[in-house]
Amino acid sequence: MQQMEVIDIKAIREQFPVLHQQVHGKPLVYLDNAATTQKPASVIEALVAYYKNDNANIHRGIHTLAERATMAFETTRDEVRQFIGARHREEVIFTRGTTEGINLIAATIGKQRVRKGDEILVSAMEHHSNMVPWQMLATEKEATLKIIPINEAGELDIQAFHSLLSEKTKIVSVVHASNALGTVNPIQHITEAAHQVGAIVVVDGAQSASHLDINVEEWKLDFFVFSGHKIYGPTGIGVMYGRKELLLEMPPYMGGGEMIGEVRYDGFTTNELPYKFEAGTPNIADTIALAESIRFINKIGKESIRAHEDDLLQYATERLLQFPEIKLIGTAKNKVSICSFIVEGVHHQDLGILLDQAGIAIRTGHHCTMPLMHRMGLKGTSRASFAIYNTREEIDALELALKKSIKMLK
Ligand code: PMP
């Protein structure tokens, strides 16, 4: 594999201070990257540097610190624009994360577009944050939430999706890559079909933004949301991309400072984009540090990241399939580096605890996809998820610890 020779994983690991520690006397093996990724020193240093040198409120100040902080904050917007292939910088709206982005969309254009009797389409593999906001909207508007089914491998049933689409469909909101199964969904195909019936398309990019190339303009997406903390960036900062024509017609989400043009006792006008959707003092430090996480990814390149992570996924899949008592959950042809599995006769939580004793961090439970677990007849799974800094040796450590743990628990 070409890229494998080019990227120096050891050098990449050196950039992540947290990885170099022992847990319960064992070297930490961090395989919970779908929950949150670790942060390189450049991201941590950007946070510290802002508070040490530049701390000031942005946009309104004319003093030097305010100008420096504003410049750094707005530079992140430019980095994000490039990162997701948006046409305009004002299409990049900063949020707290994926969850806030989807709630924003549901509470603004969702309320505008969805009427009694209309339909909203989501898939059977959605995270709660791409399910509950639409349930809330459907209840309020007396609309119906329809579920695109999946097959046993955890892939969308595209034929069923087409037959669910109609002129009643106002919103199609789907996950790009599933956090519970790893499945990568055919976003371009879905978007094209949804647009044919006049629906708007929302894509939950929480699990795809760090692994896959994103091009919102080329894919003609209406909305794309993701979280900084899953792309090697800080918590508390995320992005909602919205197509400019739609953002212009949408009402604001929160009211307050920054989002206004003029305020009188009897009303207000809204500010221009993107500020119309950024009420109040934003999360300045984390936004500035987010630019560093994007630079970190760009420096390695998505292609190299994908190649390395695909290798890890394939290797881990092979290792897990050696166990007769392990069943993989999510065997789609197109996956990001997420391995969900169940162990016959072993509760996932017990397994998670024993693996932690071996220094191995995985996630166990329903992964905020309770309806999906229900659909698959499961209470939960164990999930190992890989990032650019993970290695085959760590997967070997997982395999060994799994052997020992299963023996103890059976
Ligand atoms: N969607 C998916 C697919 C996710 O994996 C997550 C995080 N687990 C979210 C949405 C929610 O992201 P956040 O908690 O950062 O808002």
PDB file of N, CA and C in Angstrom, residues 60-129:
ATOM      1  N   ARG A  60     -16.372  43.226  17.581  1.00  0.00           N
ATOM      2  CA  ARG A  60     -16.758  44.605  17.898  1.00  0.00           C
ATOM      3  C   ARG A  60     -15.595  45.465  18.394  1.00  0.00           C
ATOM      4  N   GLY A  61     -14.531  44.831  18.859  1.00  0.00           N
ATOM      5  CA  GLY A  61     -13.438  45.606  19.457  1.00  0.00           C
ATOM      6  C   GLY A  61     -12.550  46.231  18.397  1.00  0.00           C
ATOM      7  N   ILE A  62     -11.948  47.373  18.734  1.00  0.00           N
ATOM      8  CA  ILE A  62     -11.004  47.953  17.764  1.00  0.00           C
ATOM      9  C   ILE A  62      -9.572  47.889  18.289  1.00  0.00           C
ATOM     10  N   HIS A  63      -9.395  47.359  19.506  1.00  0.00           N
ATOM     11  CA  HIS A  63      -8.029  47.279  20.026  1.00  0.00           C
ATOM     12  C   HIS A  63      -7.295  46.070  19.449  1.00  0.00           C
ATOM     13  N   THR A  64      -6.002  46.051  19.654  1.00  0.00           N
ATOM     14  CA  THR A  64      -5.138  45.081  18.975  1.00  0.00           C
ATOM     15  C   THR A  64      -5.506  43.638  19.301  1.00  0.00           C
ATOM     16  N   LEU A  65      -5.744  43.359  20.588  1.00  0.00           N
ATOM     17  CA  LEU A  65      -6.074  41.981  20.959  1.00  0.00           C
ATOM     18  C   LEU A  65      -7.373  41.531  20.286  1.00  0.00           C
ATOM     19  N   ALA A  66      -8.353  42.434  20.263  1.00  0.00           N
ATOM     20  CA  ALA A  66      -9.635  42.094  19.636  1.00  0.00           C
ATOM     21  C   ALA A  66      -9.440  41.828  18.142  1.00  0.00           C
ATOM     22  N   GLU A  67      -8.573  42.594  17.543  1.00  0.00           N
ATOM     23  CA  GLU A  67      -8.321  42.399  16.108  1.00  0.00           C
ATOM     24  C   GLU A  67      -7.613  41.079  15.847  1.00  0.00           C
ATOM     25  N   ARG A  68      -6.642  40.774  16.725  1.00  0.00           N
ATOM     26  CA  ARG A  68      -5.926  39.496  16.567  1.00  0.00           C
ATOM     27  C   ARG A  68      -6.878  38.307  16.741  1.00  0.00           C
ATOM     28  N   ALA A  69      -7.704  38.395  17.775  1.00  0.00           N
ATOM     29  CA  ALA A  69      -8.636  37.297  18.058  1.00  0.00           C
ATOM     30  C   ALA A  69      -9.642  37.150  16.915  1.00  0.00           C
ATOM     31  N   THR A  70     -10.135  38.290  16.414  1.00  0.00           N
ATOM     32  CA  THR A  70     -11.120  38.245  15.316  1.00  0.00           C
ATOM     33  C   THR A  70     -10.488  37.620  14.078  1.00  0.00           C
ATOM     34  N   MET A  71      -9.273  38.022  13.798  1.00  0.00           N
ATOM     35  CA  MET A  71      -8.563  37.512  12.620  1.00  0.00           C
ATOM     36  C   MET A  71      -8.402  35.989  12.712  1.00  0.00           C
ATOM     37  N   ALA A  72      -7.962  35.525  13.873  1.00  0.00           N
ATOM     38  CA  ALA A  72      -7.737  34.082  14.037  1.00  0.00           C
ATOM     39  C   ALA A  72      -9.063  33.328  13.935  1.00  0.00           C
ATOM     40  N   PHE A  73     -10.097  33.877  14.550  1.00  0.00           N
ATOM     41  CA  PHE A  73     -11.420  33.244  14.524  1.00  0.00           C
ATOM     42  C   PHE A  73     -11.923  33.129  13.088  1.00  0.00           C
ATOM     43  N   GLU A  74     -11.818  34.217  12.338  1.00  0.00           N
ATOM     44  CA  GLU A  74     -12.335  34.217  10.965  1.00  0.00           C
ATOM     45  C   GLU A  74     -11.453  33.392  10.022  1.00  0.00           C
ATOM     46  N   THR A  75     -10.189  33.246  10.395  1.00  0.00           N
ATOM     47  CA  THR A  75      -9.314  32.381   9.591  1.00  0.00           C
ATOM     48  C   THR A  75      -9.809  30.933   9.647  1.00  0.00           C
ATOM     49  N   THR A  76     -10.321  30.543  10.816  1.00  0.00           N
ATOM     50  CA  THR A  76     -10.855  29.178  10.919  1.00  0.00           C
ATOM     51  C   THR A  76     -12.007  28.985   9.935  1.00  0.00           C
ATOM     52  N   ARG A  77     -12.822  30.029   9.785  1.00  0.00           N
ATOM     53  CA  ARG A  77     -13.949  29.908   8.845  1.00  0.00           C
ATOM     54  C   ARG A  77     -13.423  29.616   7.430  1.00  0.00           C
ATOM     55  N   ASP A  78     -12.331  30.269   7.071  1.00  0.00           N
ATOM     56  CA  ASP A  78     -11.756  30.032   5.735  1.00  0.00           C
ATOM     57  C   ASP A  78     -11.204  28.609   5.618  1.00  0.00           C
ATOM     58  N   GLU A  79     -10.570  28.146   6.705  1.00  0.00           N
ATOM     59  CA  GLU A  79     -10.026  26.768   6.701  1.00  0.00           C
ATOM     60  C   GLU A  79     -11.169  25.765   6.539  1.00  0.00           C
ATOM     61  N   VAL A  80     -12.269  26.000   7.266  1.00  0.00           N
ATOM     62  CA  VAL A  80     -13.409  25.076   7.195  1.00  0.00           C
ATOM     63  C   VAL A  80     -14.019  25.116   5.791  1.00  0.00           C
ATOM     64  N   ARG A  81     -14.144  26.307   5.238  1.00  0.00           N
ATOM     65  CA  ARG A  81     -14.726  26.424   3.892  1.00  0.00           C
ATOM     66  C   ARG A  81     -13.980  25.524   2.905  1.00  0.00           C
ATOM     67  N   GLN A  82     -12.651  25.604   2.965  1.00  0.00           N
ATOM     68  CA  GLN A  82     -11.842  24.770   2.070  1.00  0.00           C
ATOM     69  C   GLN A  82     -11.977  23.297   2.399  1.00  0.00           C
ATOM     70  N   PHE A  83     -11.996  23.007   3.693  1.00  0.00           N
ATOM     71  CA  PHE A  83     -12.016  21.622   4.180  1.00  0.00           C
ATOM     72  C   PHE A  83     -13.245  20.869   3.674  1.00  0.00           C
ATOM     73  N   ILE A  84     -14.378  21.578   3.571  1.00  0.00           N
ATOM     74  CA  ILE A  84     -15.613  20.901   3.150  1.00  0.00           C
ATOM     75  C   ILE A  84     -16.028  21.277   1.722  1.00  0.00           C
ATOM     76  N   GLY A  85     -15.215  22.080   1.069  1.00  0.00           N
ATOM     77  CA  GLY A  85     -15.502  22.433  -0.323  1.00  0.00           C
ATOM     78  C   GLY A  85     -16.711  23.338  -0.493  1.00  0.00           C
ATOM     79  N   ALA A  86     -16.927  24.257   0.449  1.00  0.00           N
ATOM     80  CA  ALA A  86     -18.052  25.197   0.319  1.00  0.00           C
ATOM     81  C   ALA A  86     -17.651  26.332  -0.612  1.00  0.00           C
ATOM     82  N   ARG A  87     -18.641  26.934  -1.269  1.00  0.00           N
ATOM     83  CA  ARG A  87     -18.337  28.016  -2.195  1.00  0.00           C
ATOM     84  C   ARG A  87     -18.074  29.326  -1.448  1.00  0.00           C
ATOM     85  N   HIS A  88     -18.890  29.599  -0.432  1.00  0.00           N
ATOM     86  CA  HIS A  88     -18.803  30.887   0.270  1.00  0.00           C
ATOM     87  C   HIS A  88     -18.419  30.698   1.735  1.00  0.00           C
ATOM     88  N   ARG A  89     -17.569  31.594   2.239  1.00  0.00           N
ATOM     89  CA  ARG A  89     -17.165  31.496   3.653  1.00  0.00           C
ATOM     90  C   ARG A  89     -18.355  31.720   4.586  1.00  0.00           C
ATOM     91  N   GLU A  90     -19.344  32.516   4.145  1.00  0.00           N
ATOM     92  CA  GLU A  90     -20.495  32.796   5.016  1.00  0.00           C
ATOM     93  C   GLU A  90     -21.479  31.625   5.080  1.00  0.00           C
ATOM     94  N   GLU A  91     -21.151  30.548   4.362  1.00  0.00           N
ATOM     95  CA  GLU A  91     -21.976  29.334   4.479  1.00  0.00           C
ATOM     96  C   GLU A  91     -21.518  28.473   5.651  1.00  0.00           C
ATOM     97  N   VAL A  92     -20.427  28.882   6.275  1.00  0.00           N
ATOM     98  CA  VAL A  92     -19.874  28.128   7.412  1.00  0.00           C
ATOM     99  C   VAL A  92     -20.349  28.798   8.698  1.00  0.00           C
ATOM    100  N   ILE A  93     -21.199  28.091   9.445  1.00  0.00           N
ATOM    101  CA  ILE A  93     -21.743  28.618  10.698  1.00  0.00           C
ATOM    102  C   ILE A  93     -21.149  27.812  11.849  1.00  0.00           C
ATOM    103  N   PHE A  94     -20.592  28.504  12.826  1.00  0.00           N
ATOM    104  CA  PHE A  94     -20.038  27.781  13.974  1.00  0.00           C
ATOM    105  C   PHE A  94     -21.145  27.451  14.977  1.00  0.00           C
ATOM    106  N   THR A  95     -21.097  26.214  15.451  1.00  0.00           N
ATOM    107  CA  THR A  95     -22.067  25.717  16.436  1.00  0.00           C
ATOM    108  C   THR A  95     -21.280  25.050  17.565  1.00  0.00           C
ATOM    109  N   ARG A  96     -21.998  24.442  18.506  1.00  0.00           N
ATOM    110  CA  ARG A  96     -21.322  23.664  19.545  1.00  0.00           C
ATOM    111  C   ARG A  96     -20.919  22.295  19.031  1.00  0.00           C
ATOM    112  N   GLY A  97     -21.577  21.847  17.981  1.00  0.00           N
ATOM    113  CA  GLY A  97     -21.267  20.521  17.458  1.00  0.00           C
ATOM    114  C   GLY A  97     -22.394  20.022  16.573  1.00  0.00           C
ATOM    115  N   THR A  98     -22.292  18.767  16.202  1.00  0.00           N
ATOM    116  CA  THR A  98     -23.278  18.155  15.313  1.00  0.00           C
ATOM    117  C   THR A  98     -24.696  18.292  15.871  1.00  0.00           C
ATOM    118  N   THR A  99     -24.847  17.998  17.152  1.00  0.00           N
ATOM    119  CA  THR A  99     -26.173  18.024  17.776  1.00  0.00           C
ATOM    120  C   THR A  99     -26.807  19.402  17.631  1.00  0.00           C
ATOM    121  N   GLU A 100     -26.043  20.431  17.950  1.00  0.00           N
ATOM    122  CA  GLU A 100     -26.610  21.780  17.843  1.00  0.00           C
ATOM    123  C   GLU A 100     -26.925  22.118  16.390  1.00  0.00           C
ATOM    124  N   GLY A 101     -26.069  21.679  15.485  1.00  0.00           N
ATOM    125  CA  GLY A 101     -26.304  21.960  14.068  1.00  0.00           C
ATOM    126  C   GLY A 101     -27.638  21.397  13.593  1.00  0.00           C
ATOM    127  N   ILE A 102     -27.909  20.157  13.957  1.00  0.00           N
ATOM    128  CA  ILE A 102     -29.165  19.528  13.496  1.00  0.00           C
ATOM    129  C   ILE A 102     -30.368  20.189  14.171  1.00  0.00           C
ATOM    130  N   ASN A 103     -30.233  20.499  15.451  1.00  0.00           N
ATOM    131  CA  ASN A 103     -31.330  21.194  16.142  1.00  0.00           C
ATOM    132  C   ASN A 103     -31.591  22.554  15.514  1.00  0.00           C
ATOM    133  N   LEU A 104     -30.517  23.246  15.142  1.00  0.00           N
ATOM    134  CA  LEU A 104     -30.663  24.555  14.486  1.00  0.00           C
ATOM    135  C   LEU A 104     -31.473  24.409  13.192  1.00  0.00           C
ATOM    136  N   ILE A 105     -31.113  23.414  12.399  1.00  0.00           N
ATOM    137  CA  ILE A 105     -31.777  23.233  11.101  1.00  0.00           C
ATOM    138  C   ILE A 105     -33.261  22.879  11.307  1.00  0.00           C
ATOM    139  N   ALA A 106     -33.503  21.964  12.252  1.00  0.00           N
ATOM    140  CA  ALA A 106     -34.893  21.538  12.498  1.00  0.00           C
ATOM    141  C   ALA A 106     -35.741  22.707  12.997  1.00  0.00           C
ATOM    142  N   ALA A 107     -35.130  23.557  13.838  1.00  0.00           N
ATOM    143  CA  ALA A 107     -35.899  24.639  14.467  1.00  0.00           C
ATOM    144  C   ALA A 107     -36.071  25.856  13.559  1.00  0.00           C
ATOM    145  N   THR A 108     -35.365  25.898  12.454  1.00  0.00           N
ATOM    146  CA  THR A 108     -35.463  27.072  11.573  1.00  0.00           C
ATOM    147  C   THR A 108     -36.117  26.684  10.247  1.00  0.00           C
ATOM    148  N   ILE A 109     -35.328  26.124   9.352  1.00  0.00           N
ATOM    149  CA  ILE A 109     -35.906  25.771   8.048  1.00  0.00           C
ATOM    150  C   ILE A 109     -36.885  24.604   8.196  1.00  0.00           C
ATOM    151  N   GLY A 110     -36.640  23.760   9.190  1.00  0.00           N
ATOM    152  CA  GLY A 110     -37.562  22.645   9.459  1.00  0.00           C
ATOM    153  C   GLY A 110     -38.957  23.179   9.759  1.00  0.00           C
ATOM    154  N   LYS A 111     -39.017  24.138  10.666  1.00  0.00           N
ATOM    155  CA  LYS A 111     -40.320  24.715  11.042  1.00  0.00           C
ATOM    156  C   LYS A 111     -40.946  25.470   9.878  1.00  0.00           C
ATOM    157  N   GLN A 112     -40.085  26.065   9.051  1.00  0.00           N
ATOM    158  CA  GLN A 112     -40.577  26.834   7.908  1.00  0.00           C
ATOM    159  C   GLN A 112     -41.183  25.931   6.841  1.00  0.00           C
ATOM    160  N   ARG A 113     -40.521  24.807   6.593  1.00  0.00           N
ATOM    161  CA  ARG A 113     -40.892  23.982   5.441  1.00  0.00           C
ATOM    162  C   ARG A 113     -41.920  22.893   5.735  1.00  0.00           C
ATOM    163  N   VAL A 114     -41.871  22.356   6.965  1.00  0.00           N
ATOM    164  CA  VAL A 114     -42.699  21.176   7.252  1.00  0.00           C
ATOM    165  C   VAL A 114     -44.088  21.604   7.730  1.00  0.00           C
ATOM    166  N   ARG A 115     -45.109  21.078   7.067  1.00  0.00           N
ATOM    167  CA  ARG A 115     -46.512  21.386   7.412  1.00  0.00           C
ATOM    168  C   ARG A 115     -47.221  20.083   7.797  1.00  0.00           C
ATOM    169  N   LYS A 116     -48.408  20.244   8.323  1.00  0.00           N
ATOM    170  CA  LYS A 116     -49.229  19.092   8.707  1.00  0.00           C
ATOM    171  C   LYS A 116     -49.347  18.101   7.540  1.00  0.00           C
ATOM    172  N   GLY A 117     -49.116  16.824   7.833  1.00  0.00           N
ATOM    173  CA  GLY A 117     -49.245  15.792   6.803  1.00  0.00           C
ATOM    174  C   GLY A 117     -47.980  15.573   5.985  1.00  0.00           C
ATOM    175  N   ASP A 118     -46.972  16.454   6.155  1.00  0.00           N
ATOM    176  CA  ASP A 118     -45.715  16.280   5.416  1.00  0.00           C
ATOM    177  C   ASP A 118     -44.890  15.133   6.013  1.00  0.00           C
ATOM    178  N   GLU A 119     -43.824  14.796   5.307  1.00  0.00           N
ATOM    179  CA  GLU A 119     -42.973  13.699   5.768  1.00  0.00           C
ATOM    180  C   GLU A 119     -41.504  14.117   5.862  1.00  0.00           C
ATOM    181  N   ILE A 120     -40.848  13.575   6.878  1.00  0.00           N
ATOM    182  CA  ILE A 120     -39.402  13.767   7.059  1.00  0.00           C
ATOM    183  C   ILE A 120     -38.796  12.367   6.983  1.00  0.00           C
ATOM    184  N   LEU A 121     -37.733  12.226   6.216  1.00  0.00           N
ATOM    185  CA  LEU A 121     -37.094  10.907   6.074  1.00  0.00           C
ATOM    186  C   LEU A 121     -35.748  10.883   6.785  1.00  0.00           C
ATOM    187  N   VAL A 122     -35.566   9.906   7.648  1.00  0.00           N
ATOM    188  CA  VAL A 122     -34.240   9.639   8.217  1.00  0.00           C
ATOM    189  C   VAL A 122     -33.961   8.150   8.033  1.00  0.00           C
ATOM    190  N   SER A 123     -32.737   7.723   8.301  1.00  0.00           N
ATOM    191  CA  SER A 123     -32.453   6.304   8.108  1.00  0.00           C
ATOM    192  C   SER A 123     -32.560   5.548   9.437  1.00  0.00           C
ATOM    193  N   ALA A 124     -32.576   4.230   9.328  1.00  0.00           N
ATOM    194  CA  ALA A 124     -32.693   3.373  10.512  1.00  0.00           C
ATOM    195  C   ALA A 124     -31.421   3.375  11.354  1.00  0.00           C
ATOM    196  N   MET A 125     -30.335   3.962  10.825  1.00  0.00           N
ATOM    197  CA  MET A 125     -29.061   3.897  11.565  1.00  0.00           C
ATOM    198  C   MET A 125     -28.678   5.240  12.175  1.00  0.00           C
ATOM    199  N   GLU A 126     -29.649   6.150  12.315  1.00  0.00           N
ATOM    200  CA  GLU A 126     -29.287   7.486  12.800  1.00  0.00           C
ATOM    201  C   GLU A 126     -28.910   7.511  14.281  1.00  0.00           C
ATOM    202  N   HIS A 127     -27.979   8.377  14.589  1.00  0.00           N
ATOM    203  CA  HIS A 127     -27.650   8.748  15.973  1.00  0.00           C
ATOM    204  C   HIS A 127     -28.861   9.492  16.543  1.00  0.00           C
ATOM    205  N   HIS A 128     -29.051   9.422  17.844  1.00  0.00           N
ATOM    206  CA  HIS A 128     -30.204  10.106  18.448  1.00  0.00           C
ATOM    207  C   HIS A 128     -30.273  11.583  18.051  1.00  0.00           C
ATOM    208  N   SER A 129     -29.108  12.177  17.827  1.00  0.00           N
ATOM    209  CA  SER A 129     -29.116  13.613  17.499  1.00  0.00           C
ATOM    210  C   SER A 129     -29.636  13.883  16.084  1.00  0.00           C
TER     211      SER A 129
END
